[in-house]
Amino acid sequence: MGFAKSSTDISINASTTDLSANCRTKSGGSRRSVMRLNEYVGNDHGRLVAGGRDFGASATNIRLIQDTNNHTTYLVADLRDRSGSVRPTLLDLNPIIANMDGRLTYVGPLHTQ
């Protein structure tokens, strides 16, 4: 299950790529958790990819889009593609980040870059 369904106040710090959220714990409480997306997300020729690293070094306009109806959170950023054009790209964070007893935890593929 993706983290968005059991988390509130989800936000990103664009300068550090820190994703933060208040995450529900097993006991029913809440804990503020922070994880640096640069450690788990990369830029593959203009696409955000799970399992990469350091997308923030080549990204601008980093932000989140949240679909509260579907409990989905997308990472969105403007990246350069192979031709040098800058375009927005997005990555659904829910398949790759889980809430493990109040802690944001990466559960996506291993590093590819």
Coordinates of N, CA and C in Angstrom, one line a residue:
M1 N 0.8 -1.2 0.0 CA 0.0 0.0 0.0 C 0.9 1.2 0.0
G2 N 0.5 2.2 -0.8 CA 1.3 3.5 -0.9 C 1.1 4.3 0.4
F3 N 2.1 5.1 0.6 CA 2.1 5.9 1.8 C 1.0 7.0 1.9
A4 N 0.5 7.4 0.8 CA -0.5 8.6 0.8 C -1.8 8.3 1.5
K5 N -2.2 7.0 1.5 CA -3.4 6.7 2.2 C -3.3 6.8 3.7
S6 N -2.2 6.6 4.3 CA -2.0 6.6 5.7 C -1.1 7.8 6.2
S7 N -1.1 8.8 5.4 CA -0.2 10.0 5.7 C -1.0 11.3 5.4
T8 N -0.7 12.3 6.1 CA -1.3 13.7 5.9 C -0.1 14.7 5.8
D9 N -0.5 15.9 5.5 CA 0.4 17.0 5.4 C 1.7 16.6 4.6
I10 N 1.5 16.0 3.4 CA 2.6 15.6 2.5 C 3.1 16.8 1.8
S11 N 4.4 16.9 1.8 CA 5.1 18.1 1.2 C 6.5 17.7 0.7
I12 N 7.0 18.6 -0.1 CA 8.4 18.4 -0.6 C 9.1 19.7 -0.5
N13 N 10.4 19.7 0.0 CA 11.3 20.8 0.0 C 12.1 20.7 -1.3
A14 N 11.8 21.6 -2.3 CA 12.4 21.5 -3.6 C 13.9 21.7 -3.6
S15 N 14.5 22.4 -2.7 CA 15.9 22.6 -2.7 C 16.7 21.4 -2.1
T16 N 16.1 20.7 -1.2 CA 16.7 19.5 -0.7 C 16.2 18.2 -1.2
T17 N 15.1 18.2 -1.9 CA 14.3 17.0 -2.3 C 13.8 16.2 -1.2
D18 N 13.6 16.8 0.0 CA 13.1 16.1 1.2 C 11.6 16.0 1.1
L19 N 11.1 14.7 1.1 CA 9.7 14.5 1.1 C 9.3 14.3 2.6
S20 N 8.3 15.0 3.1 CA 7.9 14.8 4.5 C 6.4 14.6 4.6
A21 N 6.0 13.9 5.6 CA 4.6 13.6 5.9 C 4.4 13.3 7.3
N22 N 3.2 13.5 7.8 CA 2.7 12.9 9.1 C 2.2 11.5 8.8
C23 N 2.9 10.5 9.3 CA 2.5 9.1 8.9 C 1.9 8.4 10.1
R24 N 0.8 7.7 9.9 CA 0.1 6.9 10.9 C 1.0 5.8 11.4
T25 N 1.0 5.5 12.7 CA 1.8 4.4 13.2 C 0.8 3.2 13.5
K26 N 1.4 2.1 13.8 CA 0.5 0.9 14.0 C -0.4 1.1 15.2
S27 N 0.1 1.9 16.2 CA -0.7 2.1 17.4 C -1.8 3.2 17.2
G28 N -1.8 3.8 16.0 CA -2.9 4.8 15.7 C -2.4 6.2 15.9
G29 N -1.2 6.4 16.4 CA -0.6 7.7 16.5 C -0.1 8.2 15.2
S30 N 0.6 9.3 15.2 CA 1.2 9.9 14.0 C 2.6 10.4 14.3
R31 N 3.4 10.2 13.3 CA 4.9 10.6 13.4 C 5.3 11.4 12.2
R32 N 6.0 12.5 12.3 CA 6.5 13.2 11.2 C 7.7 12.5 10.7
S33 N 7.7 12.2 9.4 CA 8.8 11.4 8.8 C 9.3 12.2 7.5
V34 N 10.6 12.1 7.3 CA 11.3 12.8 6.2 C 12.2 11.8 5.5
M35 N 12.2 11.9 4.1 CA 13.1 11.1 3.4 C 13.6 11.9 2.2
R36 N 14.9 11.8 1.8 CA 15.4 12.5 0.7 C 15.2 11.8 -0.6
L37 N 14.4 12.3 -1.4 CA 14.1 11.6 -2.7 C 15.3 11.5 -3.6
N38 N 16.3 12.4 -3.5 CA 17.5 12.3 -4.3 C 18.2 11.0 -4.2
E39 N 18.0 10.3 -3.1 CA 18.7 9.0 -2.9 C 18.0 7.9 -3.6
Y40 N 16.8 8.1 -4.1 CA 16.0 7.0 -4.7 C 15.4 7.3 -6.1
V41 N 15.5 8.6 -6.6 CA 14.9 9.0 -7.8 C 16.0 9.6 -8.7
G42 N 16.0 9.2 -10.0 CA 17.0 9.8 -10.9 C 16.3 10.4 -12.1
N43 N 17.1 11.0 -13.0 CA 16.7 11.6 -14.3 C 17.3 10.7 -15.4
D44 N 16.4 10.0 -16.1 CA 16.9 9.2 -17.2 C 16.4 9.9 -18.5
H45 N 17.3 10.7 -19.0 CA 17.1 11.4 -20.3 C 15.8 12.2 -20.3
G46 N 15.5 12.9 -19.2 CA 14.3 13.7 -19.2 C 13.1 13.0 -18.5
R47 N 13.3 11.8 -17.9 CA 12.2 11.1 -17.2 C 12.6 10.9 -15.8
L48 N 11.7 11.1 -14.8 CA 11.9 10.7 -13.5 C 11.8 9.2 -13.4
V49 N 12.8 8.6 -12.7 CA 12.8 7.1 -12.6 C 13.1 6.7 -11.2
A50 N 12.4 5.7 -10.7 CA 12.7 5.1 -9.4 C 13.9 4.3 -9.6
G51 N 14.7 4.2 -8.5 CA 15.9 3.4 -8.6 C 17.1 4.2 -9.1
G52 N 16.9 5.4 -9.4 CA 18.1 6.3 -9.8 C 18.5 7.1 -8.6
R53 N 19.3 8.1 -8.9 CA 19.8 9.0 -7.9 C 19.9 10.4 -8.4
D54 N 19.8 11.4 -7.5 CA 20.2 12.8 -7.8 C 19.4 13.5 -8.9
F55 N 18.1 13.2 -9.0 CA 17.3 13.9 -10.0 C 17.3 15.4 -9.7
G56 N 17.5 15.8 -8.5 CA 17.4 17.2 -8.1 C 18.5 18.1 -8.7
A57 N 19.6 17.4 -9.1 CA 20.8 18.2 -9.7 C 20.4 18.7 -11.0
S58 N 19.5 18.1 -11.7 CA 19.1 18.5 -13.1 C 17.7 18.9 -13.2
A59 N 17.0 19.1 -12.1 CA 15.5 19.4 -12.2 C 15.3 20.8 -11.7
T60 N 14.2 21.3 -12.3 CA 13.7 22.6 -11.9 C 12.2 22.5 -11.6
N61 N 11.6 23.4 -10.9 CA 10.2 23.4 -10.6 C 9.7 22.1 -10.0
I62 N 10.4 21.6 -9.0 CA 10.1 20.4 -8.3 C 8.9 20.7 -7.4
R63 N 7.9 19.7 -7.5 CA 6.7 19.9 -6.7 C 5.9 18.6 -6.6
L64 N 4.9 18.6 -5.9 CA 4.0 17.4 -5.7 C 2.6 17.7 -6.3
I65 N 2.0 16.7 -6.8 CA 0.6 16.8 -7.2 C -0.1 15.7 -6.4
Q66 N -1.1 16.0 -5.6 CA -1.8 15.0 -4.8 C -3.2 14.8 -5.3
D67 N -3.6 13.6 -5.5 CA -4.9 13.2 -5.8 C -5.5 12.5 -4.6
T68 N -6.2 13.3 -3.8 CA -6.7 12.8 -2.5 C -7.9 11.8 -2.7
N69 N -8.6 11.8 -3.8 CA -9.6 10.9 -4.1 C -9.0 9.5 -4.3
N70 N -7.9 9.4 -4.9 CA -7.3 8.1 -5.2 C -6.1 7.8 -4.2
H71 N -5.8 8.7 -3.3 CA -4.7 8.5 -2.3 C -3.4 8.3 -3.1
T72 N -3.2 9.2 -4.1 CA -2.0 9.1 -4.9 C -1.2 10.4 -4.8
T73 N 0.1 10.3 -4.8 CA 1.0 11.5 -4.7 C 2.0 11.4 -5.9
Y74 N 2.1 12.4 -6.7 CA 3.0 12.4 -7.8 C 4.1 13.4 -7.6
L75 N 5.3 13.0 -7.9 CA 6.5 13.9 -7.9 C 6.5 14.5 -9.3
V76 N 6.6 15.8 -9.4 CA 6.6 16.4 -10.7 C 7.8 17.3 -10.8
A77 N 8.5 17.3 -11.9 CA 9.7 18.2 -12.1 C 9.9 18.5 -13.6
D78 N 10.5 19.6 -13.9 CA 10.9 19.9 -15.3 C 12.3 19.4 -15.5
L79 N 12.5 18.5 -16.5 CA 13.8 17.9 -16.7 C 14.2 18.0 -18.2
R80 N 15.5 18.0 -18.5 CA 15.9 18.1 -19.9 C 15.9 16.7 -20.5
D81 N 15.4 16.6 -21.7 CA 15.5 15.3 -22.4 C 16.7 15.2 -23.3
R82 N 16.9 14.2 -24.1 CA 18.1 14.0 -24.9 C 18.3 15.1 -25.9
S83 N 17.3 15.7 -26.4 CA 17.4 16.8 -27.4 C 17.7 18.1 -26.7
G84 N 17.7 18.2 -25.4 CA 17.9 19.4 -24.7 C 16.7 20.2 -24.3
S85 N 15.5 19.7 -24.8 CA 14.3 20.4 -24.4 C 13.9 20.1 -23.0
V86 N 13.3 21.1 -22.3 CA 12.9 21.0 -21.0 C 11.4 20.7 -21.0
R87 N 11.0 19.7 -20.3 CA 9.6 19.3 -20.2 C 9.2 18.8 -18.8
P88 N 8.0 18.9 -18.5 CA 7.5 18.4 -17.2 C 7.4 16.9 -17.3
T89 N 7.8 16.2 -16.2 CA 7.6 14.7 -16.1 C 7.1 14.4 -14.7
L90 N 6.5 13.3 -14.6 CA 5.9 12.9 -13.2 C 6.2 11.5 -12.9
L91 N 6.2 11.2 -11.6 CA 6.5 9.8 -11.1 C 5.5 9.6 -10.0
D92 N 4.7 8.5 -10.1 CA 3.8 8.2 -9.0 C 4.6 7.6 -7.8
L93 N 4.6 8.3 -6.7 CA 5.4 7.9 -5.5 C 4.8 6.7 -4.8
N94 N 3.6 6.4 -4.9 CA 2.9 5.4 -4.0 C 3.5 4.0 -4.3
P95 N 3.8 3.6 -5.5 CA 4.4 2.2 -5.6 C 5.8 2.1 -5.1
I96 N 6.5 3.2 -4.8 CA 7.9 3.1 -4.4 C 8.1 3.6 -3.0
I97 N 7.1 4.2 -2.4 CA 7.3 4.6 -1.0 C 6.1 4.1 -0.1
A98 N 6.5 3.5 1.0 CA 5.5 3.0 1.9 C 5.6 3.7 3.3
N99 N 4.5 3.6 4.0 CA 4.6 4.1 5.4 C 4.7 2.8 6.3
M100 N 5.9 2.7 6.8 CA 6.2 1.5 7.7 C 6.2 2.0 9.1
D101 N 5.0 1.8 9.8 CA 4.9 2.2 11.2 C 5.3 3.6 11.5
G102 N 4.9 4.5 10.6 CA 5.2 5.9 10.9 C 6.4 6.4 10.2
R103 N 7.1 5.6 9.4 CA 8.3 6.0 8.7 C 8.1 5.9 7.2
L104 N 8.5 6.9 6.5 CA 8.5 6.8 5.0 C 9.7 5.9 4.6
T105 N 9.4 4.9 3.8 CA 10.4 3.9 3.5 C 10.3 3.6 2.0
Y106 N 11.5 3.6 1.4 CA 11.6 3.3 0.0 C 11.5 1.8 -0.2
V107 N 10.6 1.4 -1.1 CA 10.3 0.0 -1.4 C 10.4 -0.3 -2.9
G108 N 10.9 0.7 -3.7 CA 11.0 0.5 -5.1 C 12.2 -0.3 -5.6
P109 N 12.5 -0.2 -6.9 CA 13.7 -1.0 -7.4 C 15.0 -0.5 -6.9
L110 N 16.0 -1.3 -6.9 CA 17.3 -1.0 -6.5 C 17.9 0.1 -7.5
H111 N 18.9 0.7 -7.1 CA 19.6 1.8 -7.9 C 20.0 1.3 -9.3
T112 N 19.6 2.0 -10.3 CA 20.0 1.6 -11.7 C 21.0 2.6 -12.3
Q113 N 21.3 3.7 -11.6 CA 22.3 4.6 -12.2 C 23.5 4.6 -11.3

